[in-house]
Amino acid sequence: MASDVDNAPLVGRADQLTALHSALLDELGPGQTAAVFVSGESGVGKTRLLHEVGARLRDGGAVVLTGTCLDIGDASPLHPVIQALRRFDAELTATQARTSSAVRGLLRTFAEETATADGGALLERVSRGLSLIAEGRPLVLVLDDLQWVDRSTRQLLLYLLAGLGDLQLSVLAAVRAESLQGAHPLRRVLTELRRLRSVRVVDLAPLDRADTDRLVAAIVGTPPTPEAAEQVWQRSGGNPFVVEELARDLRDGRDGLSDTLREIFLSRVDALPQHAHAVVHAVAAGVEPVEHWLLAEVLGLPEQELIEAVRAAVAHRLLVGADDGYRLRHRLVAEVLAHELLPAERSALHRRYAEALTRAPAELHQARLAHHWRLAGEPGRALPAAMAAAREAERLHGFAEAHRHWSVALQLADTPPAGPTEAAPVQVDRATLLEHAAETAHQCGEHARALSLLAELAGGDDSEPSCALRIRRARYLAAAGRSAPAEAEYQRVLEAADCTSRERATAAAHLAELLLHLGRYADAGARAREALALAAEVDGSTTEVVLASSALGFSEAFLEDPDAGLAVVRRALEIAERAGRPEDVACAYLHLAELLTGPLNILEEGVVVARRGAERVAELGLGRTYETRLLAIATNGLFRVGQWAEAEKVVAAALRHRPSGADAVELLLARCRLSVGYGDVEASDRDLEAVATVLAGGGARHVLPMLILRAGLAMWQGRHDVARQAVQRGLTESRSDDVVLLATLAWHGLRAEAEAHASRTVPVDETVVRRLREVVDRVARKSAHAARPVRLGAEGFLVLCTAELSRLDGRGDPDLWARSAAEWDRRNHPYPAAYSRLRQAEALLARRSRSATAAKLLRRAYEMAQGLGAVPLTSEIKNLAGRARVELEERAQPAGGAGATRSEPVSDELAVLTAREREVLAAVAEGLTNKEIGQRLFISERTIGVHVSHIFDKLQVRTRVQASAIYLRNRAD
């Protein structure tokens, strides 16, 4: 079944195309035969596959004859063969007269044959005629819809595939699997042919999810939204024909189901025997998978009749059977059949399901019970089941499912009985339902929904005490990215005289966490100490202790003692794991990963902790919220060490959760950082606009990174005035204690002024430069008293600031840029190191001195930028090299991310490794253990293990000996 509307691309069949070409042509010699029978359900793409394979075989030098069987039985003997010959003859040119004569001679043989002629003699003449047509070339007979093949063609296939002549013959045929039922004659033919080693039967499966998305994107013209892609996948089951029809409806803005698809599925259901018809209707109304025992209860059929009915539905490719029950092959069948039943019929079917589930308590599934009672028109019986299902989902940390069940419970509580005989809804406290629905919405990342439900709860008569309600509202606001109103709510609780000690402890702990996210580390530490003091006065305050300890440890590590602060954060994680509350565990992992990848600059371990934490919180049902944020932290760490390709994979994995609020902001900023580095202006703008929309009342936590990225993007675009405005806004709005973040912002500001000075596109603003100098001085003073890792982190950007000032003061100081390159090399941050080398070379060339050194620097910077895929930086390096007449060596972009950052050249085999990975590999080649390598490089043994695993993957080796051999070979070069 092929669509005749658009020529959609063939996707997901590359392996089959290669295998069929090999089986039908490449593996055959003179006089040999082969056959491949492609079996599959209607619409799976058999005809399209035959067409593509036939075209490739024709390009490979084979004579290809293509015919189609007709659904008129034996009334037209040898129809597909005759049709194939006529089609072939029509395509021949005047220069192929000899072949045309052979074709027409064979056609005359068919026309002159009498019904009483010897069948064996006819088969022999057909075989000789095909040999004349082939003229020594391979001949392929392609037959579509073989399920309708006539008896004469069946006999001809058996004769030809027996290989009695010297003809190299292949047969490629498509068979509709659901048609081969009962005593279909083709089943016997295929059974006989299967005994031949040269015959294969290929079952063509539907497309997988990735290929389905590709096909939809090709037809629609753009990648579909996650919701649209999921809907197409669920409705089509990967059937290409159905996918194409649904994609065209999506592209053209049509709602509902097309008449074409409706008629196709109805005809297939109508062709079923009576009991099989009932089976499909029952499974369509059920919650998949429908267990065999449950289907038996609903239909009331004797066991043998039920098995036969199910077997017929499976054979017609409408049902799929598995150990856990039955499913529809396409969910579209359920949509089609839903309109074929009367409302009373549907209600009765759901009632039978609900009654069967109620009679089997050992098999009771509350979610299904609520579903069926609701659709049976019995809200009074559905409500208790929905509440039980919600509690069970919460117990298993399935917060998205729990929220869905609580939302259903809210609807059911407001639904009156449909009739006088039906049970009245159970009397429940609506405020309790709203409370549960709001909290589970917050936990599964539906922050706007959580705030809406909370507003409804506050407006009711039975609302919670104001302090508890304010704390909850503040939590939801913070998660939604609205930090300013969240902070105000927490302050009100702490200042209110009627709030209990527990409520104040909770508010102080959450406020400490919020201030930490805003970069106000001193304030966060003070609130954390207040929270711990209040928590000591009340029992059962584990959550408050975990939150406050994490914030306090982070604050101490940043401002005072890194080791002591890190120990406090690790201890908070241990407390959270012992208590087992999902949000406490997630919060502790988040702070630990942020501390390691941020102020402490222990990037390797930080990325490992972030990824391990992401796996852990996913197990706890917080995938859409905390897992997303932890993966964003991992992405930022990978970006800084130059593993951009790996960072892209992490971002893609996190985006599948479709996060919202602050969680989405974290991820969008991480992705935007990559896009700016790659020079993808459109993607960067899109992400920055989305972030700005969410951050209605955000703080430095998100606003400053957003403005830094905006400035960086504007500079690559040559819009230095826009970059200046972004930096000035950041300096005006910032209340952050984060000296590293402020130093980064100052560098972007000074770089913008230096770029403006160099390009002469806009005049340098001396007032802005003076203000930026003051910021640099202030950051230098503050960082001098910060913890050593924080001070070192700030120093890297302060060196960049000083070097940029030298560009404003004259032609740039190469010594300052050399110091900057060395600083970033030591930190294993290739991007600023490459940028510093570019500016060092520029300064040397401007002074017309040491041109050989400048050329070496440009080549090194170019290699590093290419390795990252940093297109704008690479372009600027090429531009300067062109003006200086320095030749640059082009090379393929490595798959592993960063290029090298050490001074010596890197060979091709080791180019995929980062500088740190090469250091580890060098130690491996010396025969050191992971523990010994860790002691040498001041890295944990576990992090060394991660590096070794990455090295093995990138070098495509399995042992340390193989990896060492590659290292020694390239070092010798």
mmCIF file of N, CA, C and O in Angstrom, residues 818-879:
data_model
loop_
_atom_site.group_PDB
_atom_site.id
_atom_site.type_symbol
_atom_site.label_atom_id
_atom_site.label_comp_id
_atom_site.label_asym_id
_atom_site.label_seq_id
_atom_site.Cartn_x
_atom_site.Cartn_y
_atom_site.Cartn_z
ATOM 1 N N ALA A 818 49.860 35.967 26.872
ATOM 2 C CA ALA A 818 50.577 34.714 27.110
ATOM 3 C C ALA A 818 50.280 34.197 28.514
ATOM 4 O O ALA A 818 50.084 32.985 28.723
ATOM 5 N N ARG A 819 50.226 35.112 29.480
ATOM 6 C CA ARG A 819 49.894 34.702 30.855
ATOM 7 C C ARG A 819 48.481 34.142 30.914
ATOM 8 O O ARG A 819 48.215 33.148 31.581
ATOM 9 N N SER A 820 47.542 34.797 30.185
ATOM 10 C CA SER A 820 46.162 34.320 30.160
ATOM 11 C C SER A 820 46.071 32.916 29.561
ATOM 12 O O SER A 820 45.384 32.034 30.106
ATOM 13 N N ALA A 821 46.777 32.688 28.450
ATOM 14 C CA ALA A 821 46.753 31.360 27.826
ATOM 15 C C ALA A 821 47.279 30.307 28.790
ATOM 16 O O ALA A 821 46.734 29.198 28.900
ATOM 17 N N ALA A 822 48.350 30.652 29.516
ATOM 18 C CA ALA A 822 48.925 29.704 30.472
ATOM 19 C C ALA A 822 47.949 29.413 31.612
ATOM 20 O O ALA A 822 47.830 28.263 32.075
ATOM 21 N N GLU A 823 47.266 30.475 32.082
ATOM 22 C CA GLU A 823 46.291 30.286 33.168
ATOM 23 C C GLU A 823 45.201 29.301 32.751
ATOM 24 O O GLU A 823 44.836 28.390 33.501
ATOM 25 N N TRP A 824 44.668 29.479 31.539
ATOM 26 C CA TRP A 824 43.559 28.620 31.108
ATOM 27 C C TRP A 824 44.035 27.233 30.692
ATOM 28 O O TRP A 824 43.287 26.262 30.818
ATOM 29 N N ASP A 825 45.258 27.130 30.216
ATOM 30 C CA ASP A 825 45.822 25.802 29.960
ATOM 31 C C ASP A 825 45.887 25.005 31.263
ATOM 32 O O ASP A 825 45.573 23.810 31.294
ATOM 33 N N ARG A 826 46.321 25.676 32.340
ATOM 34 C CA ARG A 826 46.459 24.991 33.622
ATOM 35 C C ARG A 826 45.105 24.518 34.140
ATOM 36 O O ARG A 826 45.013 23.481 34.808
ATOM 37 N N ARG A 827 44.065 25.249 33.810
ATOM 38 C CA ARG A 827 42.730 24.855 34.252
ATOM 39 C C ARG A 827 42.075 23.849 33.300
ATOM 40 O O ARG A 827 40.958 23.396 33.554
ATOM 41 N N ASN A 828 42.720 23.550 32.172
ATOM 42 C CA ASN A 828 42.164 22.640 31.166
ATOM 43 C C ASN A 828 40.865 23.182 30.583
ATOM 44 O O ASN A 828 39.897 22.459 30.385
ATOM 45 N N HIS A 829 40.845 24.510 30.298
ATOM 46 C CA HIS A 829 39.711 25.157 29.661
ATOM 47 C C HIS A 829 40.152 25.625 28.264
ATOM 48 O O HIS A 829 40.718 26.710 28.120
ATOM 49 N N PRO A 830 39.906 24.829 27.238
ATOM 50 C CA PRO A 830 40.489 25.122 25.920
ATOM 51 C C PRO A 830 39.925 26.367 25.242
ATOM 52 O O PRO A 830 40.642 27.014 24.473
ATOM 53 N N TYR A 831 38.660 26.702 25.479
ATOM 54 C CA TYR A 831 38.070 27.822 24.735
ATOM 55 C C TYR A 831 38.753 29.159 25.064
ATOM 56 O O TYR A 831 39.249 29.846 24.164
ATOM 57 N N PRO A 832 38.808 29.579 26.341
ATOM 58 C CA PRO A 832 39.521 30.841 26.623
ATOM 59 C C PRO A 832 41.018 30.743 26.334
ATOM 60 O O PRO A 832 41.653 31.762 26.034
ATOM 61 N N ALA A 833 41.584 29.525 26.406
ATOM 62 C CA ALA A 833 43.004 29.372 26.079
ATOM 63 C C ALA A 833 43.241 29.654 24.595
ATOM 64 O O ALA A 833 44.212 30.325 24.221
ATOM 65 N N ALA A 834 42.366 29.144 23.746
ATOM 66 C CA ALA A 834 42.498 29.399 22.308
ATOM 67 C C ALA A 834 42.282 30.879 21.999
ATOM 68 O O ALA A 834 43.007 31.474 21.181
ATOM 69 N N TYR A 835 41.288 31.473 22.659
ATOM 70 C CA TYR A 835 41.031 32.903 22.451
ATOM 71 C C TYR A 835 42.247 33.736 22.864
ATOM 72 O O TYR A 835 42.641 34.686 22.170
ATOM 73 N N SER A 836 42.879 33.370 23.983
ATOM 74 C CA SER A 836 44.046 34.120 24.458
ATOM 75 C C SER A 836 45.201 34.002 23.477
ATOM 76 O O SER A 836 45.939 34.978 23.242
ATOM 77 N N ARG A 837 45.395 32.833 22.885
ATOM 78 C CA ARG A 837 46.459 32.671 21.896
ATOM 79 C C ARG A 837 46.197 33.523 20.652
ATOM 80 O O ARG A 837 47.119 34.081 20.053
ATOM 81 N N LEU A 838 44.911 33.599 20.261
ATOM 82 C CA LEU A 838 44.568 34.469 19.136
ATOM 83 C C LEU A 838 44.978 35.904 19.422
ATOM 84 O O LEU A 838 45.611 36.575 18.582
ATOM 85 N N ARG A 839 44.639 36.408 20.603
ATOM 86 C CA ARG A 839 44.945 37.796 20.940
ATOM 87 C C ARG A 839 46.458 38.000 21.130
ATOM 88 O O ARG A 839 46.989 39.066 20.798
ATOM 89 N N GLN A 840 47.155 36.983 21.644
ATOM 90 C CA GLN A 840 48.607 37.093 21.786
ATOM 91 C C GLN A 840 49.264 37.217 20.409
ATOM 92 O O GLN A 840 50.151 38.054 20.201
ATOM 93 N N ALA A 841 48.818 36.385 19.466
ATOM 94 C CA ALA A 841 49.353 36.464 18.107
ATOM 95 C C ALA A 841 49.030 37.817 17.477
ATOM 96 O O ALA A 841 49.866 38.425 16.791
ATOM 97 N N GLU A 842 47.815 38.307 17.717
ATOM 98 C CA GLU A 842 47.408 39.599 17.171
ATOM 99 C C GLU A 842 48.301 40.716 17.704
ATOM 100 O O GLU A 842 48.726 41.609 16.946
ATOM 101 N N ALA A 843 48.613 40.654 18.996
ATOM 102 C CA ALA A 843 49.465 41.681 19.604
ATOM 103 C C ALA A 843 50.883 41.613 19.045
ATOM 104 O O ALA A 843 51.523 42.648 18.786
ATOM 105 N N LEU A 844 51.415 40.417 18.853
ATOM 106 C CA LEU A 844 52.754 40.264 18.287
ATOM 107 C C LEU A 844 52.811 40.799 16.864
ATOM 108 O O LEU A 844 53.762 41.488 16.468
ATOM 109 N N LEU A 845 51.802 40.475 16.072
ATOM 110 C CA LEU A 845 51.784 40.937 14.684
ATOM 111 C C LEU A 845 51.633 42.445 14.613
ATOM 112 O O LEU A 845 52.194 43.098 13.715
ATOM 113 N N ALA A 846 50.858 43.019 15.544
ATOM 114 C CA ALA A 846 50.693 44.475 15.544
ATOM 115 C C ALA A 846 52.012 45.180 15.840
ATOM 116 O O ALA A 846 52.258 46.302 15.369
ATOM 117 N N ARG A 847 52.879 44.501 16.618
ATOM 118 C CA ARG A 847 54.189 45.083 16.947
ATOM 119 C C ARG A 847 55.244 44.726 15.888
ATOM 120 O O ARG A 847 56.407 45.120 16.020
ATOM 121 N N ARG A 848 54.831 43.927 14.884
ATOM 122 C CA ARG A 848 55.726 43.513 13.808
ATOM 123 C C ARG A 848 56.987 42.837 14.354
ATOM 124 O O ARG A 848 58.118 43.092 13.916
ATOM 125 N N SER A 849 56.762 41.978 15.340
ATOM 126 C CA SER A 849 57.892 41.258 15.933
ATOM 127 C C SER A 849 57.505 39.804 16.157
ATOM 128 O O SER A 849 56.332 39.470 16.297
ATOM 129 N N ARG A 850 58.502 38.961 16.160
ATOM 130 C CA ARG A 850 58.319 37.521 16.441
ATOM 131 C C ARG A 850 57.176 36.934 15.621
ATOM 132 O O ARG A 850 56.258 36.311 16.145
ATOM 133 N N SER A 851 57.206 37.133 14.316
ATOM 134 C CA SER A 851 56.149 36.618 13.445
ATOM 135 C C SER A 851 56.087 35.104 13.452
ATOM 136 O O SER A 851 55.010 34.517 13.307
ATOM 137 N N ALA A 852 57.245 34.443 13.625
ATOM 138 C CA ALA A 852 57.243 32.969 13.682
ATOM 139 C C ALA A 852 56.476 32.488 14.909
ATOM 140 O O ALA A 852 55.719 31.510 14.850
ATOM 141 N N THR A 853 56.671 33.174 16.044
ATOM 142 C CA THR A 853 55.913 32.823 17.256
ATOM 143 C C THR A 853 54.428 33.057 17.048
ATOM 144 O O THR A 853 53.590 32.252 17.465
ATOM 145 N N ALA A 854 54.093 34.172 16.407
ATOM 146 C CA ALA A 854 52.684 34.467 16.141
ATOM 147 C C ALA A 854 52.062 33.390 15.257
ATOM 148 O O ALA A 854 50.919 32.966 15.489
ATOM 149 N N ALA A 855 52.790 32.947 14.244
ATOM 150 C CA ALA A 855 52.268 31.896 13.367
ATOM 151 C C ALA A 855 52.024 30.612 14.142
ATOM 152 O O ALA A 855 51.002 29.940 13.957
ATOM 153 N N LYS A 856 52.956 30.274 15.019
ATOM 154 C CA LYS A 856 52.792 29.067 15.837
ATOM 155 C C LYS A 856 51.562 29.181 16.745
ATOM 156 O O LYS A 856 50.787 28.220 16.904
ATOM 157 N N LEU A 857 51.386 30.358 17.321
ATOM 158 C CA LEU A 857 50.225 30.572 18.194
ATOM 159 C C LEU A 857 48.915 30.454 17.411
ATOM 160 O O LEU A 857 47.932 29.869 17.894
ATOM 161 N N LEU A 858 48.879 31.032 16.221
ATOM 162 C CA LEU A 858 47.658 30.960 15.418
ATOM 163 C C LEU A 858 47.340 29.519 15.038
ATOM 164 O O LEU A 858 46.172 29.112 15.055
ATOM 165 N N ARG A 859 48.357 28.772 14.660
ATOM 166 C CA ARG A 859 48.105 27.365 14.299
ATOM 167 C C ARG A 859 47.589 26.586 15.507
ATOM 168 O O ARG A 859 46.698 25.751 15.372
ATOM 169 N N ARG A 860 48.172 26.868 16.667
ATOM 170 C CA ARG A 860 47.714 26.155 17.881
ATOM 171 C C ARG A 860 46.284 26.555 18.227
ATOM 172 O O ARG A 860 45.449 25.706 18.550
ATOM 173 N N ALA A 861 45.999 27.841 18.176
ATOM 174 C CA ALA A 861 44.644 28.312 18.477
ATOM 175 C C ALA A 861 43.647 27.748 17.483
ATOM 176 O O ALA A 861 42.521 27.357 17.849
ATOM 177 N N TYR A 862 44.060 27.703 16.222
ATOM 178 C CA TYR A 862 43.180 27.181 15.168
ATOM 179 C C TYR A 862 42.864 25.710 15.402
ATOM 180 O O TYR A 862 41.715 25.273 15.266
ATOM 181 N N GLU A 863 43.884 24.969 15.764
ATOM 182 C CA GLU A 863 43.687 23.545 16.047
ATOM 183 C C GLU A 863 42.712 23.342 17.197
ATOM 184 O O GLU A 863 41.813 22.500 17.142
ATOM 185 N N MET A 864 42.864 24.125 18.255
ATOM 186 C CA MET A 864 41.993 24.001 19.420
ATOM 187 C C MET A 864 40.558 24.405 19.083
ATOM 188 O O MET A 864 39.605 23.728 19.464
ATOM 189 N N ALA A 865 40.412 25.522 18.362
ATOM 190 C CA ALA A 865 39.061 26.001 18.018
ATOM 191 C C ALA A 865 38.365 25.022 17.085
ATOM 192 O O ALA A 865 37.159 24.768 17.217
ATOM 193 N N GLN A 866 39.118 24.480 16.125
ATOM 194 C CA GLN A 866 38.537 23.470 15.243
ATOM 195 C C GLN A 866 38.086 22.252 16.021
ATOM 196 O O GLN A 866 37.026 21.676 15.755
ATOM 197 N N GLY A 867 38.920 21.835 16.961
ATOM 198 C CA GLY A 867 38.579 20.661 17.754
ATOM 199 C C GLY A 867 37.295 20.836 18.541
ATOM 200 O O GLY A 867 36.532 19.896 18.727
ATOM 201 N N LEU A 868 37.048 22.068 18.984
ATOM 202 C CA LEU A 868 35.818 22.352 19.717
ATOM 203 C C LEU A 868 34.613 22.472 18.791
ATOM 204 O O LEU A 868 33.486 22.217 19.199
ATOM 205 N N GLY A 869 34.865 22.897 17.567
ATOM 206 C CA GLY A 869 33.755 23.239 16.679
ATOM 207 C C GLY A 869 33.305 24.668 16.870
ATOM 208 O O GLY A 869 32.174 25.028 16.528
ATOM 209 N N ALA A 870 34.198 25.508 17.437
ATOM 210 C CA ALA A 870 33.875 26.908 17.721
ATOM 211 C C ALA A 870 33.985 27.711 16.427
ATOM 212 O O ALA A 870 35.049 28.276 16.121
ATOM 213 N N VAL A 871 32.929 27.802 15.680
ATOM 214 C CA VAL A 871 32.963 28.398 14.346
ATOM 215 C C VAL A 871 33.346 29.877 14.366
ATOM 216 O O VAL A 871 34.229 30.297 13.599
ATOM 217 N N PRO A 872 32.750 30.724 15.200
ATOM 218 C CA PRO A 872 33.141 32.147 15.163
ATOM 219 C C PRO A 872 34.602 32.362 15.532
ATOM 220 O O PRO A 872 35.294 33.165 14.900
ATOM 221 N N LEU A 873 35.074 31.651 16.560
ATOM 222 C CA LEU A 873 36.472 31.793 16.961
ATOM 223 C C LEU A 873 37.397 31.292 15.853
ATOM 224 O O LEU A 873 38.407 31.921 15.536
ATOM 225 N N THR A 874 37.051 30.172 15.243
ATOM 226 C CA THR A 874 37.842 29.641 14.126
ATOM 227 C C THR A 874 37.899 30.635 12.979
ATOM 228 O O THR A 874 38.954 30.853 12.366
ATOM 229 N N SER A 875 36.762 31.249 12.685
ATOM 230 C CA SER A 875 36.701 32.215 11.592
ATOM 231 C C SER A 875 37.591 33.416 11.861
ATOM 232 O O SER A 875 38.293 33.909 10.960
ATOM 233 N N GLU A 876 37.602 33.907 13.093
ATOM 234 C CA GLU A 876 38.437 35.066 13.413
ATOM 235 C C GLU A 876 39.920 34.702 13.335
ATOM 236 O O GLU A 876 40.748 35.510 12.881
ATOM 237 N N ILE A 877 40.253 33.491 13.762
ATOM 238 C CA ILE A 877 41.650 33.046 13.664
ATOM 239 C C ILE A 877 42.068 32.964 12.194
ATOM 240 O O ILE A 877 43.163 33.403 11.811
ATOM 241 N N LYS A 878 41.206 32.417 11.349
ATOM 242 C CA LYS A 878 41.504 32.307 9.914
ATOM 243 C C LYS A 878 41.661 33.696 9.288
ATOM 244 O O LYS A 878 42.526 33.907 8.429
ATOM 245 N N ASN A 879 40.828 34.617 9.724
ATOM 246 C CA ASN A 879 40.893 35.974 9.176
ATOM 247 C C ASN A 879 42.236 36.628 9.499
ATOM 248 O O ASN A 879 42.907 37.218 8.631
#
